GROMACS .gro file of C-alpha atoms in nm:
model
  272
    1UNK     CA    1   2.705 -12.123  -4.272
    2UNK     CA    2   2.863 -12.499  -4.368
    3UNK     CA    3   2.686 -12.693  -4.660
    4UNK     CA    4   2.708 -13.024  -4.715
    5UNK     CA    5   2.695 -13.169  -5.065
    6UNK     CA    6   2.403 -13.094  -5.256
    7UNK     CA    7   2.187 -12.923  -5.490
    8UNK     CA    8   1.876 -12.732  -5.475
    9UNK     CA    9   1.555 -12.877  -5.608
   10UNK     CA   10   1.599 -12.618  -5.895
   11UNK     CA   11   1.943 -12.718  -6.028
   12UNK     CA   12   2.119 -12.374  -5.850
   13UNK     CA   13   2.332 -12.386  -5.593
   14UNK     CA   14   2.167 -12.147  -5.327
   15UNK     CA   15   2.423 -12.176  -5.016
   16UNK     CA   16   2.145 -12.352  -4.802
   17UNK     CA   17   2.262 -12.688  -4.624
   18UNK     CA   18   2.110 -13.004  -4.811
   19UNK     CA   19   2.178 -13.357  -4.778
   20UNK     CA   20   2.145 -13.684  -5.005
   21UNK     CA   21   1.871 -13.653  -5.246
   22UNK     CA   22   1.742 -13.348  -5.468
   23UNK     CA   23   1.347 -13.460  -5.503
   24UNK     CA   24   1.411 -13.417  -5.934
   25UNK     CA   25   1.232 -13.616  -6.117
   26UNK     CA   26   1.072 -13.659  -6.431
   27UNK     CA   27   0.868 -13.354  -6.346
   28UNK     CA   28   0.846 -13.068  -6.176
   29UNK     CA   29   0.499 -12.911  -6.023
   30UNK     CA   30   0.509 -12.561  -6.177
   31UNK     CA   31   0.540 -12.276  -6.010
   32UNK     CA   32   0.246 -12.024  -6.067
   33UNK     CA   33   0.236 -11.680  -6.209
   34UNK     CA   34   0.146 -11.549  -5.805
   35UNK     CA   35   0.407 -11.727  -5.638
   36UNK     CA   36   0.646 -11.639  -5.858
   37UNK     CA   37   0.559 -11.262  -5.803
   38UNK     CA   38   0.553 -11.336  -5.474
   39UNK     CA   39   0.870 -11.482  -5.466
   40UNK     CA   40   1.044 -11.205  -5.623
   41UNK     CA   41   0.874 -10.910  -5.357
   42UNK     CA   42   0.874 -11.118  -5.034
   43UNK     CA   43   1.258 -11.163  -4.910
   44UNK     CA   44   1.228 -11.569  -4.785
   45UNK     CA   45   1.285 -11.468  -4.396
   46UNK     CA   46   1.001 -11.255  -4.386
   47UNK     CA   47   0.797 -11.458  -4.580
   48UNK     CA   48   0.860 -11.781  -4.301
   49UNK     CA   49   0.818 -11.542  -4.029
   50UNK     CA   50   0.497 -11.469  -4.132
   51UNK     CA   51   0.377 -11.801  -4.174
   52UNK     CA   52   0.499 -11.930  -3.856
   53UNK     CA   53   0.293 -11.644  -3.682
   54UNK     CA   54  -0.005 -11.691  -3.902
   55UNK     CA   55   0.026 -12.115  -3.786
   56UNK     CA   56   0.036 -11.980  -3.419
   57UNK     CA   57  -0.252 -11.772  -3.426
   58UNK     CA   58  -0.484 -11.950  -3.656
   59UNK     CA   59  -0.311 -12.265  -3.748
   60UNK     CA   60  -0.284 -12.626  -3.599
   61UNK     CA   61  -0.309 -12.591  -3.188
   62UNK     CA   62  -0.059 -12.884  -3.188
   63UNK     CA   63   0.238 -12.609  -3.384
   64UNK     CA   64   0.248 -12.433  -3.041
   65UNK     CA   65   0.329 -12.742  -2.867
   66UNK     CA   66   0.652 -12.793  -3.085
   67UNK     CA   67   0.876 -12.639  -2.878
   68UNK     CA   68   0.792 -12.831  -2.574
   69UNK     CA   69   0.846 -13.181  -2.733
   70UNK     CA   70   1.158 -13.093  -2.861
   71UNK     CA   71   1.488 -13.076  -2.673
   72UNK     CA   72   1.725 -12.825  -2.672
   73UNK     CA   73   2.005 -13.058  -2.659
   74UNK     CA   74   1.885 -13.340  -2.898
   75UNK     CA   75   1.794 -13.302  -3.292
   76UNK     CA   76   1.470 -13.350  -3.439
   77UNK     CA   77   1.292 -13.496  -3.810
   78UNK     CA   78   1.078 -13.328  -3.977
   79UNK     CA   79   0.921 -13.626  -4.211
   80UNK     CA   80   0.719 -13.385  -4.472
   81UNK     CA   81   0.877 -13.048  -4.454
   82UNK     CA   82   0.674 -12.905  -4.703
   83UNK     CA   83   0.760 -12.526  -4.725
   84UNK     CA   84   0.919 -12.531  -4.418
   85UNK     CA   85   0.685 -12.383  -4.118
   86UNK     CA   86   0.750 -12.643  -3.926
   87UNK     CA   87   1.108 -12.716  -3.979
   88UNK     CA   88   1.197 -12.326  -3.894
   89UNK     CA   89   0.965 -12.328  -3.584
   90UNK     CA   90   1.132 -12.659  -3.490
   91UNK     CA   91   1.515 -12.517  -3.506
   92UNK     CA   92   1.400 -12.267  -3.244
   93UNK     CA   93   1.381 -12.530  -3.008
   94UNK     CA   94   1.622 -12.814  -3.122
   95UNK     CA   95   2.020 -12.826  -3.182
   96UNK     CA   96   1.950 -12.966  -3.545
   97UNK     CA   97   1.664 -13.033  -3.772
   98UNK     CA   98   1.680 -13.302  -4.001
   99UNK     CA   99   1.409 -13.193  -4.272
  100UNK     CA  100   1.266 -13.444  -4.574
  101UNK     CA  101   1.069 -13.324  -4.839
  102UNK     CA  102   1.103 -13.554  -5.175
  103UNK     CA  103   0.834 -13.253  -5.368
  104UNK     CA  104   1.093 -13.100  -5.607
  105UNK     CA  105   0.906 -12.761  -5.600
  106UNK     CA  106   0.856 -12.765  -5.227
  107UNK     CA  107   1.216 -12.850  -5.150
  108UNK     CA  108   1.347 -12.570  -5.354
  109UNK     CA  109   1.109 -12.338  -5.154
  110UNK     CA  110   1.210 -12.548  -4.799
  111UNK     CA  111   1.655 -12.421  -4.909
  112UNK     CA  112   1.519 -12.098  -4.944
  113UNK     CA  113   1.420 -12.045  -4.583
  114UNK     CA  114   1.572 -12.351  -4.422
  115UNK     CA  115   1.776 -12.240  -4.105
  116UNK     CA  116   2.133 -12.302  -4.004
  117UNK     CA  117   2.087 -12.538  -3.791
  118UNK     CA  118   1.898 -12.740  -4.047
  119UNK     CA  119   1.926 -12.988  -4.366
  120UNK     CA  120   1.733 -13.076  -4.608
  121UNK     CA  121   1.664 -13.401  -4.766
  122UNK     CA  122   1.568 -13.456  -5.116
  123UNK     CA  123   1.420 -13.817  -5.043
  124UNK     CA  124   1.088 -13.977  -4.960
  125UNK     CA  125   1.118 -14.189  -4.646
  126UNK     CA  126   0.964 -14.516  -4.635
  127UNK     CA  127   0.985 -14.921  -4.559
  128UNK     CA  128   1.249 -15.044  -4.811
  129UNK     CA  129   1.551 -14.835  -5.034
  130UNK     CA  130   1.454 -14.744  -5.414
  131UNK     CA  131   1.251 -14.526  -5.586
  132UNK     CA  132   0.887 -14.452  -5.614
  133UNK     CA  133   0.594 -14.206  -5.765
  134UNK     CA  134   0.496 -13.967  -5.558
  135UNK     CA  135   0.148 -13.816  -5.648
  136UNK     CA  136   0.066 -13.440  -5.701
  137UNK     CA  137  -0.310 -13.370  -5.672
  138UNK     CA  138  -0.466 -13.139  -5.945
  139UNK     CA  139  -0.704 -12.910  -5.822
  140UNK     CA  140  -0.917 -12.660  -6.049
  141UNK     CA  141  -0.623 -12.441  -6.051
  142UNK     CA  142  -0.339 -12.614  -6.060
  143UNK     CA  143  -0.132 -12.838  -5.852
  144UNK     CA  144  -0.159 -12.868  -5.436
  145UNK     CA  145   0.111 -12.728  -5.287
  146UNK     CA  146  -0.028 -12.921  -4.942
  147UNK     CA  147  -0.134 -13.268  -5.058
  148UNK     CA  148   0.143 -13.495  -5.230
  149UNK     CA  149   0.194 -13.852  -5.099
  150UNK     CA  150   0.367 -14.141  -5.229
  151UNK     CA  151   0.012 -14.335  -5.116
  152UNK     CA  152  -0.078 -14.478  -5.411
  153UNK     CA  153  -0.476 -14.359  -5.311
  154UNK     CA  154  -0.357 -14.019  -5.427
  155UNK     CA  155  -0.343 -14.224  -5.773
  156UNK     CA  156  -0.740 -14.250  -5.737
  157UNK     CA  157  -0.800 -13.829  -5.816
  158UNK     CA  158  -0.567 -13.642  -6.109
  159UNK     CA  159  -0.220 -13.589  -6.080
  160UNK     CA  160   0.073 -13.528  -6.147
  161UNK     CA  161   0.429 -13.739  -6.084
  162UNK     CA  162   0.750 -13.718  -5.982
  163UNK     CA  163   0.950 -14.025  -5.939
  164UNK     CA  164   1.148 -13.965  -5.621
  165UNK     CA  165   1.429 -14.165  -5.415
  166UNK     CA  166   1.342 -14.343  -5.144
  167UNK     CA  167   1.524 -14.422  -4.842
  168UNK     CA  168   1.397 -14.613  -4.448
  169UNK     CA  169   1.497 -14.328  -4.193
  170UNK     CA  170   1.659 -14.634  -4.025
  171UNK     CA  171   1.924 -14.630  -4.316
  172UNK     CA  172   2.029 -14.277  -4.133
  173UNK     CA  173   2.159 -14.373  -3.829
  174UNK     CA  174   2.051 -14.082  -3.672
  175UNK     CA  175   2.152 -14.000  -3.286
  176UNK     CA  176   2.051 -13.815  -3.042
  177UNK     CA  177   1.695 -13.768  -3.123
  178UNK     CA  178   1.408 -13.607  -3.003
  179UNK     CA  179   1.149 -13.510  -3.232
  180UNK     CA  180   1.012 -13.647  -3.478
  181UNK     CA  181   0.693 -13.485  -3.664
  182UNK     CA  182   0.550 -13.711  -3.946
  183UNK     CA  183   0.295 -13.521  -4.219
  184UNK     CA  184   0.309 -13.791  -4.506
  185UNK     CA  185  -0.072 -13.719  -4.677
  186UNK     CA  186  -0.153 -14.096  -4.545
  187UNK     CA  187   0.170 -14.250  -4.628
  188UNK     CA  188   0.238 -14.283  -4.234
  189UNK     CA  189   0.282 -14.716  -4.197
  190UNK     CA  190   0.556 -14.749  -4.443
  191UNK     CA  191   0.740 -14.405  -4.272
  192UNK     CA  192   0.680 -14.597  -3.924
  193UNK     CA  193   0.797 -14.897  -4.029
  194UNK     CA  194   1.147 -14.822  -4.198
  195UNK     CA  195   1.215 -14.609  -3.874
  196UNK     CA  196   1.126 -14.911  -3.629
  197UNK     CA  197   1.499 -14.851  -3.542
  198UNK     CA  198   1.511 -14.537  -3.481
  199UNK     CA  199   1.184 -14.555  -3.258
  200UNK     CA  200   1.307 -14.848  -3.057
  201UNK     CA  201   1.659 -14.687  -2.970
  202UNK     CA  202   1.626 -14.330  -2.937
  203UNK     CA  203   1.263 -14.268  -2.805
  204UNK     CA  204   1.111 -13.974  -2.928
  205UNK     CA  205   0.866 -13.784  -2.886
  206UNK     CA  206   0.600 -13.777  -3.209
  207UNK     CA  207   0.373 -13.549  -3.384
  208UNK     CA  208   0.201 -13.762  -3.628
  209UNK     CA  209  -0.096 -13.635  -3.884
  210UNK     CA  210  -0.352 -13.945  -3.891
  211UNK     CA  211  -0.627 -13.966  -4.139
  212UNK     CA  212  -0.846 -14.212  -4.207
  213UNK     CA  213  -0.998 -14.072  -4.545
  214UNK     CA  214  -0.596 -14.118  -4.673
  215UNK     CA  215  -0.576 -14.470  -4.577
  216UNK     CA  216  -0.839 -14.677  -4.560
  217UNK     CA  217  -0.760 -14.838  -4.258
  218UNK     CA  218  -0.954 -14.753  -3.947
  219UNK     CA  219  -0.793 -14.448  -3.725
  220UNK     CA  220  -0.821 -14.675  -3.387
  221UNK     CA  221  -0.609 -14.925  -3.578
  222UNK     CA  222  -0.360 -14.700  -3.682
  223UNK     CA  223  -0.330 -14.515  -3.323
  224UNK     CA  224  -0.358 -14.883  -3.166
  225UNK     CA  225  -0.043 -14.973  -3.387
  226UNK     CA  226   0.183 -14.665  -3.286
  227UNK     CA  227   0.091 -14.729  -2.906
  228UNK     CA  228   0.239 -15.075  -2.922
  229UNK     CA  229   0.546 -14.920  -3.009
  230UNK     CA  230   0.577 -14.824  -2.665
  231UNK     CA  231   0.384 -14.467  -2.680
  232UNK     CA  232   0.141 -14.349  -2.482
  233UNK     CA  233  -0.104 -14.131  -2.770
  234UNK     CA  234  -0.279 -13.742  -2.663
  235UNK     CA  235  -0.490 -13.522  -2.911
  236UNK     CA  236  -0.590 -13.173  -2.852
  237UNK     CA  237  -0.944 -13.050  -2.936
  238UNK     CA  238  -1.080 -12.763  -2.846
  239UNK     CA  239  -0.769 -12.614  -2.704
  240UNK     CA  240  -0.765 -12.932  -2.423
  241UNK     CA  241  -0.471 -13.151  -2.422
  242UNK     CA  242  -0.659 -13.539  -2.356
  243UNK     CA  243  -0.543 -13.868  -2.317
  244UNK     CA  244  -0.666 -14.176  -2.618
  245UNK     CA  245  -0.866 -14.324  -2.400
  246UNK     CA  246  -1.113 -14.046  -2.451
  247UNK     CA  247  -1.069 -14.023  -2.788
  248UNK     CA  248  -1.407 -14.100  -2.971
  249UNK     CA  249  -1.351 -14.227  -3.298
  250UNK     CA  250  -1.678 -14.155  -3.454
  251UNK     CA  251  -1.754 -13.818  -3.262
  252UNK     CA  252  -1.380 -13.671  -3.312
  253UNK     CA  253  -1.293 -13.810  -3.637
  254UNK     CA  254  -1.576 -13.947  -3.908
  255UNK     CA  255  -1.854 -13.782  -3.846
  256UNK     CA  256  -1.748 -13.368  -3.665
  257UNK     CA  257  -1.948 -13.098  -3.723
  258UNK     CA  258  -1.692 -12.896  -3.857
  259UNK     CA  259  -1.308 -12.837  -3.897
  260UNK     CA  260  -1.283 -12.700  -3.525
  261UNK     CA  261  -1.417 -13.061  -3.408
  262UNK     CA  262  -1.196 -13.283  -3.656
  263UNK     CA  263  -0.899 -13.467  -3.514
  264UNK     CA  264  -0.625 -13.547  -3.732
  265UNK     CA  265  -0.304 -13.470  -3.526
  266UNK     CA  266  -0.177 -13.699  -3.274
  267UNK     CA  267   0.120 -13.644  -3.038
  268UNK     CA  268   0.292 -13.985  -2.904
  269UNK     CA  269   0.466 -13.968  -2.582
  270UNK     CA  270   0.729 -14.304  -2.489
  271UNK     CA  271   0.636 -14.517  -2.188
  272UNK     CA  272   0.931 -14.572  -1.980
   0.00000   0.00000   0.00000
């Protein structure tokens, strides 16, 4: 397998393909005892396949649509790759996957399961180059593996902080892009602002997690901003793919009866 220059988050050359940046900072979220035991006993290839299968059975309904959103002759981009479940699944359908994950702990996990047709980047995508603080929420049993974000709203709750490099997606000048998935816990607006040239040039399909609770911005405004870029929005609810024209912010996002009724993932297809 070809290898780009780079070092995994734990400082070890693990032979995976790494892009620029390594997500390192003054502090790295700790790996607890249970995680260390699992890593020692379960081979990475077994672990990632198990996670993908579990996502297909019990996870977000949009996950099953990824093969239809990717294009076999085009690259895909995973922004907020976390432990690599989407990256691995996207790599099955796309020509190549560029996976961005600035949390050094999660980058290390991602690199252990990175497919041969994927490249990881320990960089936080934003609307400007530089560096920023990534906030890692602190729970009762430790630090969250899922909720890290560059959004300053995360600083309002107990958290740890990691300094990370930031760049815009446009600065990479990626071409032949067919699909982009974005899951950045409330930092979507800066990511999209830094990707405007890429979106206008490549016109990829999009899958974006958007939650009013993470941003304080009305969900209608966030959806309208993306559709204004020349996209048609869709959402999944109870197994049905539906146009955003039928999206009810109150019933489908703000005042739902439970997780099964809560819509927070949205698909956008280019118009024209």
